[in-house]
Coordinates of C-alpha atoms in Angstrom, one line a residue:
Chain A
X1 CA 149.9 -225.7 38.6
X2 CA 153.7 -226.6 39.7
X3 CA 153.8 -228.4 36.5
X4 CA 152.5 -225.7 34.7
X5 CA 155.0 -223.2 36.8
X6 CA 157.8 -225.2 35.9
X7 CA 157.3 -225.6 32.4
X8 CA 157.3 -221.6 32.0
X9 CA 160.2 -221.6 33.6
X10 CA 162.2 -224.0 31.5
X11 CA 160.6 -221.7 28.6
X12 CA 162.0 -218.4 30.3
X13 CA 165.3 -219.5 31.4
X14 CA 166.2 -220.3 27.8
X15 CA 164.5 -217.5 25.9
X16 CA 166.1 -214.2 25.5
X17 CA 163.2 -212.9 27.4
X18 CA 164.6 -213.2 30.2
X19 CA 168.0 -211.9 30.2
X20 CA 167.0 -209.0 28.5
X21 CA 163.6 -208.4 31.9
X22 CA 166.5 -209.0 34.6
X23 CA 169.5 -206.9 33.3
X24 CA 166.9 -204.0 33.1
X25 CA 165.3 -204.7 36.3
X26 CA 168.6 -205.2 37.9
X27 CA 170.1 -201.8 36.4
X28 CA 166.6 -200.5 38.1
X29 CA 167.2 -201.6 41.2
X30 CA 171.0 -200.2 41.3
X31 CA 170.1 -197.0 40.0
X32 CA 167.2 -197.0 43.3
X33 CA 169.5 -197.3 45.4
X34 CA 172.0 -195.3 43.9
X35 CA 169.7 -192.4 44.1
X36 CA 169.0 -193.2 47.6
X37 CA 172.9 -192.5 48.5
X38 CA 172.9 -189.0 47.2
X39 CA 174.4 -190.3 43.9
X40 CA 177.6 -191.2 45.7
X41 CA 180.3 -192.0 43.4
X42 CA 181.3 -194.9 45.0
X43 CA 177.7 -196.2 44.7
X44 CA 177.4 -196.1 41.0
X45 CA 174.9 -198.8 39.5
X46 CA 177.1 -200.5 36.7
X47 CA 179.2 -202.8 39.3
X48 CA 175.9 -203.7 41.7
X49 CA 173.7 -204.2 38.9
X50 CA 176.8 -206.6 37.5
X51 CA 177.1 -208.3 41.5
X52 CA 173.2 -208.4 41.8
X53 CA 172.9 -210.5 37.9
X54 CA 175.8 -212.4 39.1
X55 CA 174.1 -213.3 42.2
X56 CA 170.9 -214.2 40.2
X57 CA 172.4 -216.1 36.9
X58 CA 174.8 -218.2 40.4
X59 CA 171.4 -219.2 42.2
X60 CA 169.4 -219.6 39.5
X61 CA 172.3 -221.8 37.7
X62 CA 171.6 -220.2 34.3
X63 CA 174.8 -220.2 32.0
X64 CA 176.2 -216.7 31.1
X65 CA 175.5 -217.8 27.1
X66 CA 172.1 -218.4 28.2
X67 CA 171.6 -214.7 29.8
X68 CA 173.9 -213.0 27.1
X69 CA 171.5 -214.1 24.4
X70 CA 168.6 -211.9 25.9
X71 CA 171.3 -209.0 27.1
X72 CA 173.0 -209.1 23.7
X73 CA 170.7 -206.5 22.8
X74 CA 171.5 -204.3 25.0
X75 CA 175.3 -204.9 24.6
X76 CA 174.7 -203.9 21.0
X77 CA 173.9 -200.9 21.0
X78 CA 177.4 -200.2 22.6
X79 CA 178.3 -199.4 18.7
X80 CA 176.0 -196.8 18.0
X81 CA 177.1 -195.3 21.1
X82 CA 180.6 -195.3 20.7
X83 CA 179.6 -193.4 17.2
X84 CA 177.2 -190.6 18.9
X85 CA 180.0 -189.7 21.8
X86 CA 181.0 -187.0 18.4
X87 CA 178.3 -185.1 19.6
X88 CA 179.4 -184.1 22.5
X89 CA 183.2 -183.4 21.0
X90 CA 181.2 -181.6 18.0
X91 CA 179.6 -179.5 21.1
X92 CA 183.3 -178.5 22.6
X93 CA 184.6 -177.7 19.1
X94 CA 185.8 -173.9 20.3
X95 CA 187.1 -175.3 22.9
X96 CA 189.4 -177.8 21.4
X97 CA 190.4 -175.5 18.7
X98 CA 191.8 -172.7 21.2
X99 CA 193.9 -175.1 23.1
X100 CA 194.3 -177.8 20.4
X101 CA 198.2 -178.6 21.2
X102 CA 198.1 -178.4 24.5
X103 CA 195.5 -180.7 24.8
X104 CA 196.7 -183.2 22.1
X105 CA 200.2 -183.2 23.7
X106 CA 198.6 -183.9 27.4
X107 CA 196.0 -186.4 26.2
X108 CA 198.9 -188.4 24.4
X109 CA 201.1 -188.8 27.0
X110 CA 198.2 -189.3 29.2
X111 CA 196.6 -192.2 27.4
X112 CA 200.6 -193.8 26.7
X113 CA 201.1 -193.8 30.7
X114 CA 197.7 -195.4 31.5
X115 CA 198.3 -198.6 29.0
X116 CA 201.8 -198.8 29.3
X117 CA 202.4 -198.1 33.4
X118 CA 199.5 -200.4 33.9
X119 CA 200.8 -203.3 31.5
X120 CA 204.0 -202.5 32.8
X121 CA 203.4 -203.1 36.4
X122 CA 201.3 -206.7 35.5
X123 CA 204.2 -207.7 33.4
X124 CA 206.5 -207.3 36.0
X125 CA 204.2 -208.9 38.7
X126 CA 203.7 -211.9 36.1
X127 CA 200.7 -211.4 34.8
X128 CA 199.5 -213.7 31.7
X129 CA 199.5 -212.1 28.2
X130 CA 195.8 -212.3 27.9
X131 CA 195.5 -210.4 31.0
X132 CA 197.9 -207.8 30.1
X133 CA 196.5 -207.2 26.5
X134 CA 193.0 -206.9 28.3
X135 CA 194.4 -204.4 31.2
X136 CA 196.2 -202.3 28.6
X137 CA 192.6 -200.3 27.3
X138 CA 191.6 -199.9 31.2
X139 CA 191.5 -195.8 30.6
X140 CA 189.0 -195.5 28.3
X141 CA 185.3 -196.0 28.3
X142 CA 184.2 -199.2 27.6
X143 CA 182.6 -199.2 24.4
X144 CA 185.9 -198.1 22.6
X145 CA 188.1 -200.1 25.5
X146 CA 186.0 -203.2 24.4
X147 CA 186.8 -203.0 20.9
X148 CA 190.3 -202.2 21.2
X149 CA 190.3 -205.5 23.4
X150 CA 189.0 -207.5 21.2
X151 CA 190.9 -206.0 18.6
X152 CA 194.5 -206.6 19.9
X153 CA 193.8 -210.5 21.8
X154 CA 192.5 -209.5 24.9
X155 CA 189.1 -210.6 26.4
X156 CA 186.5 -207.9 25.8
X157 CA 184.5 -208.5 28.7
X158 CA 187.5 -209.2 30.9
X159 CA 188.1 -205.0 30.0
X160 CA 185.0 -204.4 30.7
X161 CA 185.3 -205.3 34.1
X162 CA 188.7 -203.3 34.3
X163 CA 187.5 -200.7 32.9
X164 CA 184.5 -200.0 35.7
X165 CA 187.4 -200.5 38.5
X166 CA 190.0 -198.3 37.2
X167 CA 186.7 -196.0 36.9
X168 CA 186.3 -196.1 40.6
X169 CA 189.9 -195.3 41.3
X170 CA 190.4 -192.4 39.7
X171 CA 187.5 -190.7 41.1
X172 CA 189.0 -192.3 44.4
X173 CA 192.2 -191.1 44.3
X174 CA 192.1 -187.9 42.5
X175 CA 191.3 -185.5 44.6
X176 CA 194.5 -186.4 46.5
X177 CA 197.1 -186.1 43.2
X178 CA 195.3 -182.9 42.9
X179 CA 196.4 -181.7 46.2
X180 CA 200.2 -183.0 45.8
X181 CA 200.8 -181.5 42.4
X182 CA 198.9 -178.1 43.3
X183 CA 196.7 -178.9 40.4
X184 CA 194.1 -176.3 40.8
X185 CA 193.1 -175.4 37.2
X186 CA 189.2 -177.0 36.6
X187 CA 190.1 -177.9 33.3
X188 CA 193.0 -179.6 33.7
X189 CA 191.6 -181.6 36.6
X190 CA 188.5 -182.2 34.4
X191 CA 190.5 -183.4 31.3
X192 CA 192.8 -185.4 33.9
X193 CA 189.7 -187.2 35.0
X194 CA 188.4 -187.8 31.7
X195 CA 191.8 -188.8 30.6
X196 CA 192.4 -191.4 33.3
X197 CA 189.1 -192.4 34.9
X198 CA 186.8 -192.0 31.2
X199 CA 183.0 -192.0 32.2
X200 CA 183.0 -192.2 35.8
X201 CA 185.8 -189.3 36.4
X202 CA 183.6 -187.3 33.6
X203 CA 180.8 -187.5 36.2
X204 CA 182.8 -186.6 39.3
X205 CA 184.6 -183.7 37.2
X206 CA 180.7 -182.4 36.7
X207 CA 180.5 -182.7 40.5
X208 CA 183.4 -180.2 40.5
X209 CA 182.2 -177.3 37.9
X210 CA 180.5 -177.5 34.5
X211 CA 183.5 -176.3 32.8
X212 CA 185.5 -179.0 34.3
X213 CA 182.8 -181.4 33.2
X214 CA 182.8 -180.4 29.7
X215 CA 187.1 -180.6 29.5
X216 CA 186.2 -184.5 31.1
X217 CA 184.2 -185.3 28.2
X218 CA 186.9 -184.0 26.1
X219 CA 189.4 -185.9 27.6
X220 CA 187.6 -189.1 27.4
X221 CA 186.5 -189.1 24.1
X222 CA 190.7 -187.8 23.1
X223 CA 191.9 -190.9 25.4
X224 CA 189.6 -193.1 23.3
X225 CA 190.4 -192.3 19.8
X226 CA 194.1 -191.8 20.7
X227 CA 194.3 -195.5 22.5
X228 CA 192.6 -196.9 20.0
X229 CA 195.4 -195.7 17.8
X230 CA 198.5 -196.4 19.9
X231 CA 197.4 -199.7 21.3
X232 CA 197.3 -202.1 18.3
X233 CA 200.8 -201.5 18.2
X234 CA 201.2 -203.2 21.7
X235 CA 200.9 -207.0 20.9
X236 CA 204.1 -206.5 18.9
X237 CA 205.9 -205.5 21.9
X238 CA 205.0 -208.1 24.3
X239 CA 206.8 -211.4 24.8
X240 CA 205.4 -214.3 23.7
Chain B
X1 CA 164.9 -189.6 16.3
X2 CA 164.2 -192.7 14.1
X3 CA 166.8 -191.0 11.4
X4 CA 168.9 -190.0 14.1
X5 CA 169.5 -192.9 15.2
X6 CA 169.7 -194.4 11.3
X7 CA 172.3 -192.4 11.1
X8 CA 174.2 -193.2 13.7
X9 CA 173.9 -197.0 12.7
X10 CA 175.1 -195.8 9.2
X11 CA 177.9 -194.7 10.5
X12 CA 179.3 -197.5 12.8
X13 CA 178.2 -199.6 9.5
X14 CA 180.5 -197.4 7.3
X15 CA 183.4 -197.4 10.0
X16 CA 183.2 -201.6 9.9
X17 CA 183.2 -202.0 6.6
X18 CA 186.1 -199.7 6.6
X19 CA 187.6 -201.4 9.3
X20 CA 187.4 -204.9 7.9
X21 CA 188.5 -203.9 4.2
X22 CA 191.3 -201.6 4.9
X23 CA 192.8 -204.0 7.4
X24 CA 192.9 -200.8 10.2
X25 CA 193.5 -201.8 13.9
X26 CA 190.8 -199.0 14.7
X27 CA 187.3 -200.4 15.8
X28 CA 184.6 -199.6 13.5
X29 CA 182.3 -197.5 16.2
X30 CA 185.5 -195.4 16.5
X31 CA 186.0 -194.7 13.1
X32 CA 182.4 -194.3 12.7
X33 CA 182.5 -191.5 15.3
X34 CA 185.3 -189.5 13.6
X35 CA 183.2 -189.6 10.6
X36 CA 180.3 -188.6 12.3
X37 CA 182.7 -185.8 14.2
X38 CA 184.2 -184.6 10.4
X39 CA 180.5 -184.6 9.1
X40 CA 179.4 -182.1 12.4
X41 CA 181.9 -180.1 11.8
X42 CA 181.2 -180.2 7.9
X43 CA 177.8 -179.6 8.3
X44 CA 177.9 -176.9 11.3
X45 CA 175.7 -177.9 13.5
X46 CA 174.2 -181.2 15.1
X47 CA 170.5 -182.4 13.4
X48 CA 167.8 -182.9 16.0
X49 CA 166.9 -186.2 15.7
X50 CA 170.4 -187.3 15.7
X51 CA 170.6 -185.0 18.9
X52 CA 167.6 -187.1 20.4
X53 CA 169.0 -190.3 19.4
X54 CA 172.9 -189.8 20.5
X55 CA 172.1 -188.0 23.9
X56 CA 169.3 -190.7 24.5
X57 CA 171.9 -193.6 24.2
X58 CA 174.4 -191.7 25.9
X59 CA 172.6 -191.1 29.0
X60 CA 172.0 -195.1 29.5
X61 CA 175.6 -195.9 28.6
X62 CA 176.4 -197.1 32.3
X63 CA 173.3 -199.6 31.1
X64 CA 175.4 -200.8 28.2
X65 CA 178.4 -201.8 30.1
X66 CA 176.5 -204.0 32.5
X67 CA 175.8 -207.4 30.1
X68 CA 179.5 -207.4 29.2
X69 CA 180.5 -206.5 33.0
X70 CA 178.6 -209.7 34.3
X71 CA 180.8 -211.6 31.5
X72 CA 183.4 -211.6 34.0
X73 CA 182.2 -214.4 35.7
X74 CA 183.5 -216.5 33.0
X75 CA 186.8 -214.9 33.5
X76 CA 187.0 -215.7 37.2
X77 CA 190.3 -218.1 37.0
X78 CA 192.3 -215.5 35.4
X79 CA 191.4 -212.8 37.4
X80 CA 192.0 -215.3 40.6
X81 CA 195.7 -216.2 39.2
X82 CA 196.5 -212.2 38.0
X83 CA 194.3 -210.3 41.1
X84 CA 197.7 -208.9 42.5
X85 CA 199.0 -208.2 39.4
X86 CA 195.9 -206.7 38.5
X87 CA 195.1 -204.4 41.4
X88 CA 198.4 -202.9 41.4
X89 CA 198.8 -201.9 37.8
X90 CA 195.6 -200.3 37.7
X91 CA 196.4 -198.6 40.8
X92 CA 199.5 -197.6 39.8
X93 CA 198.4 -196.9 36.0
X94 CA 195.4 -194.6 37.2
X95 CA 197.3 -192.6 39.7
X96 CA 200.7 -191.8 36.9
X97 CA 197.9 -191.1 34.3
X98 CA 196.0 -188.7 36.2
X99 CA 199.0 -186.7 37.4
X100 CA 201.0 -187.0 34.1
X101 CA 197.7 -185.7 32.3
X102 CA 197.4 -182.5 34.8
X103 CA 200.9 -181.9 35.0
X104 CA 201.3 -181.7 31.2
X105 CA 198.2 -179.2 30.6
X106 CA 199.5 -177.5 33.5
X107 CA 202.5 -177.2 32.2
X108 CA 201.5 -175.9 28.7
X109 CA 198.5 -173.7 29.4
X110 CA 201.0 -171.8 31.4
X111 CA 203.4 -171.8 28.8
X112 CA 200.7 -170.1 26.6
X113 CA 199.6 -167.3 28.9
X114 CA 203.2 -166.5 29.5
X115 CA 204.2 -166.4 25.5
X116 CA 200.9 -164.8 24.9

């Protein structure tokens, strides 16, 4: 019977099988208890479904190549994501075209101060370059962030990563630069979430007003297509 | 559905291609989802499967993220040399882009209502 136990699991641990069962189960499991908070921001499932596959890939010693052939699938279908976030831009259309220049102008200089303030900062605190060409798409949602990565030299999943904690912050410390600049407007601080904080700060700006949800997708979706414009231009500008 | 979500995979399959052979620093997805955006707005109005499909995925996009997140455990020595450096221009970076982003639109929306 052991024998028998054992052999299936030298079978699962290198099948895709299994990778695929425990992200799944894991995302599960986050979402459970995510729901069980209230659906507190600060309890969102991506980063303990991340911790708890960690935690499972460390005690079961399987190699991340090993896991990522099974959750490649799921990774995959990043792409055709990335390509259906035009529906909800298609679904703001009016909105956009009323306050087109406004919105281009703010969404510019929003997504230059996220990539360049944040490389900016690393530089000066000595960062390497493969960090720094991995923080710089930290704004924008990680589909488009991960491509722009891999794009200009950094390390996809390294962004990845950044991206999910720069998520966090913004919905952290937002409220508070609301206060201090007297932003008050729910569609500029939806489109400032979008803008800065991409997924995550689209869902807190629904927890503020629908309208200031709908101006967060538009931000997010502006930040990516305008980052993944500006940005290949960085690696020219960094030493080294 | 099924064609909705054909079509989507058309698209990122188009943007690729057009990626790759035009040398463009874009990523294909994104290119493929301006496409899809110019064809919307061509067309005037999003078909239902391609509704069902897009929304589907997009509701499980925190799923998506997860396989590449738990990739940083390959990445653990740089992020243990650069975790100072790291922290703080994220920090930094998300606080200057959410107030220059608000400021900005502020700024201009006010603009507008005045000249209008």
């Amino acid at each position: 019977m052991t024998d028998e136990l054992g052999a299936f699991w030298v079978f699962l641990s290198d099948s895709p099988l299994l990778g695929l069962t425990a992200t799944l189960l894991a995302f599960l499991a986050a979402t459970w208890f995510w729901e069980r908070t209230g659906r507190h921001a600060l309890a969102h499932p991506v980063l303990p479904a991340i911790l708890l596959l960690m935690g499972f890939l460390w005690v079961t010693g399987i190699e991340y190549q090993t896991y990522f052939d099974g959750a490649q699938y799921i990774h995959f279908l990043l792409g055709p994501a990335t390509v259906a976030l035009a529906i909800p831009l298609y679904d703001h259309l009016a909105r956009i075209r009323q306050l087109l220049v406004p919105l281009l102008v703010a969404g510019t200089v929003g997504a230059a101060t996220a990539a360049l303030s944040a490389v900016g900062v690393a530089l000066a605190l000595g960062a390497s370059r493969e960090t720094l060409l991995s923080l710089a798409p930290k704004s924008v949602t990680s589909p488009i962030a991960m491509g722009i990565a891999e794009k200009i030299g950094g390390l996809p999943s390294l962004t990845a990563g950044l991206v999910l904690i720069t998520g966090t912050m913004g919905c952290i410390t937002a409220p508070l630069v609301f206060r201090v600049l007297r932003l008050r407007d729910e569609s500029v601080q939806g489109f400032a979430l979008g803008v800065a904080a991409h997924g995550f700060g689209t869902a807190q700006a629904f927890g503020i007003s629908a309208l200031a949800g709908a101006f967060a997708g538009l931000g997010l979706g502006l930040a990516g297509i305008l980052t993944a414009l500006i940005l290949p231009l960085l690696p020219l500008l960094l030493p080294g | 559905m099924l064609h909705g979500f054909a079509m989507l995979l058309v698209f990122q399959l188009v943007g690729e291609f057009l990626s790759r052979v035009l040398y463009l620093p874009i990523p294909g997805p994104v290119i493929g989802m301006l496409l899809l955006f110019a064809t919307l707005v061509a067309m005037g109005g999003v078909p239902k499967g391609l509704r069902l499909a897009g929304e589907g995925l997009l509701a499980y996009l925190a799923l998506l993220f997860v396989p590449a997140g738990v990739g940083l455990m390959a990445h653990m020595h740089l992020i243990g040399q650069d975790w100072l450096a790291i922290l703080v221009g994220l920090l930094v970076s998300t606080v200057l882009t959410l107030a220059a982003t608000g400021w900005v639109l502020q700024r201009l929306q006010r603009r507008r209502h005045h000249d209008g």
